[in-house]
Amino acid sequence: MGSLFLRVAVVYVVAGVIFGFAIGITEKLAFANVHAHANLIGWATLALSGLIYTVFPRAGAASLARWHFWLQNVGLPVFLLGLILIDAGIPMPGIPIISVGSILVIAAMLVFLVNVFQNVRPENAFSAQR
């Protein structure tokens, strides 16, 4: 699962950078928090998760990793859509949409927490010497 997380993270960083330049060029700075959330939750969080799942293959192979992946990658686009609508001055349906996305992303983070506590231990780490 680690490489899948990393591949999707790279998509988020490219999209986030392009979106960031677009809002800067057009001076639509009200959308800066969308750019920040896409990069933090999309790029940084997915990349770090992917690295953890690569270094600790037992965690990456757990069904919890698949749940984490899908909850985060369904929830984050929904969250970002809601945030865009709210920032555009369209609170309805922005608020219900962002709420659903938030719940899914929070669920993903809780699943990640459980997976790390269950499966990330020094003896489970990848070792090039094995």
CSV table of C-alpha atoms in Angstrom, one decimal:
chain,number,residue,atom,x,y,z
A,1,MET,CA,0.0,0.0,0.0
A,2,GLY,CA,2.9,2.3,0.6
A,3,SER,CA,3.6,3.0,-3.0
A,4,LEU,CA,0.0,3.6,-3.8
A,5,PHE,CA,-0.2,6.2,-1.0
A,6,LEU,CA,3.0,7.8,-2.4
A,7,ARG,CA,1.7,7.9,-6.0
A,8,VAL,CA,-1.6,9.6,-5.0
A,9,ALA,CA,0.4,12.0,-2.8
A,10,VAL,CA,2.4,13.1,-5.8
A,11,VAL,CA,-0.9,13.8,-7.7
A,12,TYR,CA,-2.0,16.0,-4.8
A,13,VAL,CA,1.2,17.9,-4.7
A,14,VAL,CA,1.1,18.6,-8.5
A,15,ALA,CA,-2.6,19.6,-8.3
A,16,GLY,CA,-1.9,21.7,-5.2
A,17,VAL,CA,1.0,23.6,-6.7
A,18,ILE,CA,-1.0,24.3,-9.9
A,19,PHE,CA,-4.0,25.4,-7.9
A,20,GLY,CA,-1.8,27.6,-5.7
A,21,PHE,CA,-0.3,29.3,-8.7
A,22,ALA,CA,-3.7,29.7,-10.2
A,23,ILE,CA,-5.2,31.4,-7.1
A,24,GLY,CA,-2.1,33.6,-6.9
A,25,ILE,CA,-2.2,34.7,-10.5
A,26,THR,CA,-5.9,35.4,-10.4
A,27,GLU,CA,-5.7,36.9,-6.9
A,28,LYS,CA,-8.5,34.7,-5.7
A,29,LEU,CA,-6.8,34.4,-2.3
A,30,ALA,CA,-10.0,33.4,-0.5
A,31,PHE,CA,-9.2,29.9,-1.8
A,32,ALA,CA,-5.8,29.7,-0.2
A,33,ASN,CA,-7.1,27.4,2.5
A,34,VAL,CA,-8.2,24.9,-0.2
A,35,HIS,CA,-4.6,25.0,-1.5
A,36,ALA,CA,-3.3,24.5,2.0
A,37,HIS,CA,-5.6,21.6,2.9
A,38,ALA,CA,-4.9,19.8,-0.4
A,39,ASN,CA,-1.2,20.0,0.2
A,40,LEU,CA,-1.3,19.2,3.9
A,41,ILE,CA,-3.9,16.4,3.9
A,42,GLY,CA,-3.3,15.3,0.3
A,43,TRP,CA,0.4,15.6,-0.3
A,44,ALA,CA,2.0,15.6,3.2
A,45,THR,CA,-0.2,13.2,5.0
A,46,LEU,CA,-0.5,10.7,2.2
A,47,ALA,CA,3.3,10.8,1.6
A,48,LEU,CA,4.1,10.3,5.2
A,49,SER,CA,1.6,7.5,5.5
A,50,GLY,CA,3.1,5.9,2.4
A,51,LEU,CA,6.6,6.1,3.8
A,52,ILE,CA,5.4,4.6,7.1
A,53,TYR,CA,3.6,1.8,5.3
A,54,THR,CA,6.8,1.2,3.2
A,55,VAL,CA,9.1,1.1,6.2
A,56,PHE,CA,6.6,-1.0,8.2
A,57,PRO,CA,5.3,-3.5,5.6
A,58,ARG,CA,3.1,-5.3,8.2
A,59,ALA,CA,1.1,-2.0,8.7
A,60,GLY,CA,1.0,-1.5,4.9
A,61,ALA,CA,-0.4,-5.0,4.3
A,62,ALA,CA,-3.1,-4.7,7.0
A,63,SER,CA,-6.7,-4.3,5.9
A,64,LEU,CA,-6.6,-1.1,8.0
A,65,ALA,CA,-4.3,0.4,5.4
A,66,ARG,CA,-6.8,-0.2,2.7
A,67,TRP,CA,-9.6,1.4,4.8
A,68,HIS,CA,-7.3,4.3,5.5
A,69,PHE,CA,-6.5,4.8,1.8
A,70,TRP,CA,-10.2,4.8,0.7
A,71,LEU,CA,-11.6,6.8,3.5
A,72,GLN,CA,-8.9,9.5,3.0
A,73,ASN,CA,-9.1,9.5,-0.8
A,74,VAL,CA,-12.9,9.6,-0.9
A,75,GLY,CA,-13.2,12.1,2.0
A,76,LEU,CA,-10.6,14.6,1.0
A,77,PRO,CA,-12.0,15.5,-2.5
A,78,VAL,CA,-15.5,15.8,-0.9
A,79,PHE,CA,-14.0,18.0,1.9
A,80,LEU,CA,-12.2,20.2,-0.7
A,81,LEU,CA,-15.4,20.6,-2.8
A,82,GLY,CA,-17.3,21.7,0.3
A,83,LEU,CA,-14.5,24.1,1.2
A,84,ILE,CA,-14.5,25.6,-2.3
A,85,LEU,CA,-18.2,26.1,-2.2
A,86,ILE,CA,-18.0,27.8,1.2
A,87,ASP,CA,-15.1,30.0,0.1
A,88,ALA,CA,-17.1,30.9,-3.0
A,89,GLY,CA,-19.9,32.2,-0.8
A,90,ILE,CA,-22.2,29.1,-1.3
A,91,PRO,CA,-22.6,27.8,2.2
A,92,MET,CA,-25.5,25.6,1.1
A,93,PRO,CA,-24.7,22.9,0.0
A,94,GLY,CA,-21.0,23.6,1.0
A,95,ILE,CA,-21.5,23.0,4.7
A,96,PRO,CA,-23.1,19.6,4.5
A,97,ILE,CA,-20.6,18.5,1.8
A,98,ILE,CA,-17.6,19.6,3.9
A,99,SER,CA,-19.1,17.9,6.9
A,100,VAL,CA,-19.3,14.6,5.1
A,101,GLY,CA,-15.8,15.0,3.8
A,102,SER,CA,-14.5,15.9,7.3
A,103,ILE,CA,-16.1,12.8,8.9
A,104,LEU,CA,-14.5,10.6,6.3
A,105,VAL,CA,-11.0,12.2,6.7
A,106,ILE,CA,-11.3,12.0,10.5
A,107,ALA,CA,-12.3,8.3,10.2
A,108,ALA,CA,-9.2,7.8,7.9
A,109,MET,CA,-6.9,9.3,10.5
A,110,LEU,CA,-8.4,7.2,13.3
A,111,VAL,CA,-8.0,4.0,11.2
A,112,PHE,CA,-4.4,5.1,10.6
A,113,LEU,CA,-3.9,5.6,14.3
A,114,VAL,CA,-5.1,2.1,15.1
A,115,ASN,CA,-3.0,0.6,12.4
A,116,VAL,CA,0.2,2.4,13.6
A,117,PHE,CA,-0.4,1.3,17.2
A,118,GLN,CA,-1.2,-2.3,16.2
A,119,ASN,CA,1.5,-2.8,13.5
A,120,VAL,CA,4.3,-0.3,13.8
A,121,ARG,CA,7.0,-1.8,16.0
A,122,PRO,CA,10.8,-2.0,15.6
A,123,GLU,CA,10.7,-5.7,14.9
A,124,ASN,CA,8.2,-5.1,12.1
A,125,ALA,CA,10.3,-2.6,10.3
A,126,PHE,CA,11.7,-3.2,6.8
A,127,SER,CA,15.4,-4.0,7.0
A,128,ALA,CA,17.7,-4.1,4.0
A,129,GLN,CA,19.8,-6.6,6.0
A,130,ARG,CA,17.1,-9.2,6.0
